[in-house]
Amino acid sequence: MDDSTITLILEGCNQARELESNLASLVKQPQLLYNSCDEIVKVFDSAKKRLQSAYDMPHELHPQHIQIDPAILQELLQSIDAARGNLPESSRMINVELQQGSGGGLHLPAMDVTLHSAGGASGASSSSQRPRKRKENMEVRVERMAAPKIGNTEIPPEDGFTWRKYGQKEIMGSRFPRGYFRCTHQKLYQCPAKKQVQRLDDDPYTYEVKYRGDHTCHMSATAPSILPLPDITRAMTTTTSEPPPLTSTTSTTTSVSSLGRLLSMDVSLSGGGTSSGGMIEVSGSGSAGGAGTSTGTRNYGKEVEYPVVDMADVMFNTGVSNTINSMDFLFPSMEDKWDSSSRDKKDTGK
DNA sequence: GCTATTTGACCTAC
DNA sequence: GTAGGTCAAATAGC
């Protein structure tokens, strides 16, 4: 390997570290943050090209996939939605590919995500249920998640939030009952987020999860952990899973695509596309939708921590980082989260 | 004792 | 009137 390539890589690492050290201030300046990311990507991209030509590497390596806390992904999508702005309806399709991994760390199940406005009159419901007018014009997000095929398949898939079950009901025409959950922090932070979890009749190993309302618990200064958008690297792990099928999307110019490149995942805006297994499909005119995130969560009292990788790890897809770096200052500690949780007293006085 | 889950009853949109 | 959604008392687990 020639020295110039190594120099280039080191330069990229330096820029990444610089970005890391300035991240706290850059989060308030999205444009600068974008530029910094773009510069780093360019440097690594250049190094990659040199390696490709020098070692006769295939020009398109198998994309390695980063697993993202779905909650963080939601926030990412929220930002994407905001960035998308006035794009025509037909251009609002965003495809994000999630790969069900087999390596270490928390591996999130492949899932389909569909966003649509609950108040939208034109959007025909995918279900046969009659439309039900909501009291609040809340956005409804529908996700499909794979249930564990071993162990307790009754446990809904982890999604990065803490939920409290408040009801379960047999649904007409469905073999499985529907579970009703609301955010654990509903009382403490008036968080309106709710979700419904139901197993599919035709596929008991798949859950359909409907999310209503946005998490506001993270907006409180004392709220449990939530990550600002740029912190998505916090919740990413790399995986050496099987090469996925290529996504067929037509990119349009947007910061999203660069962000996707940065994250080594396929993120693009397209004028169409289909949703298939493992594909996240976002459509509709989302507003302030998008739930918050957390770096860890409890599910039925069990906490799961999301592994962390360095940005350089992300870029090189090494997935070998085991260091908790200085980015930590950006994130509320799990201790804080638990302190908050412990303050979430039982809802009394009903 | 505190918190989460279960589950029958009740409320509400359609 | 019916089905979906929510409440809240009872219960379980730590």
Short mmCIF file of C-alpha atoms (C1' of nucleotides) in Angstrom, two decimals, chain A residues 130-133 164-168 300 345-346, chain B residues 2-10 12-14:
data_model
loop_
_atom_site.label_atom_id
_atom_site.label_comp_id
_atom_site.label_asym_id
_atom_site.label_seq_id
_atom_site.Cartn_x
_atom_site.Cartn_y
_atom_site.Cartn_z
CA ARG A 130 -62.81 0.52 8.67
CA PRO A 131 -61.09 3.85 9.15
CA ARG A 132 -61.33 5.08 12.67
CA LYS A 133 -61.21 8.78 13.23
CA ARG A 164 -45.89 -0.16 29.65
CA LYS A 165 -48.66 -2.47 28.70
CA TYR A 166 -52.06 -1.14 29.56
CA GLY A 167 -54.35 -3.46 27.76
CA GLN A 168 -54.87 -6.45 25.59
CA TYR A 300 -40.20 -6.21 30.63
CA LYS A 345 -43.86 6.67 39.91
CA LYS A 346 -46.86 4.56 39.63
"C1'" DC B 2 -43.15 -0.50 44.60
"C1'" DT B 3 -43.85 -1.28 39.89
"C1'" DA B 4 -45.47 -3.84 35.92
"C1'" DT B 5 -48.84 -6.98 33.94
"C1'" DT B 6 -53.35 -9.03 33.49
"C1'" DT B 7 -58.00 -8.72 32.47
"C1'" DG B 8 -62.88 -7.57 32.90
"C1'" DA B 9 -65.50 -3.42 32.55
"C1'" DC B 10 -66.35 0.75 30.57
"C1'" DT B 12 -66.27 5.99 22.29
"C1'" DA B 13 -66.07 6.16 17.28
"C1'" DC B 14 -68.36 4.37 13.60
#
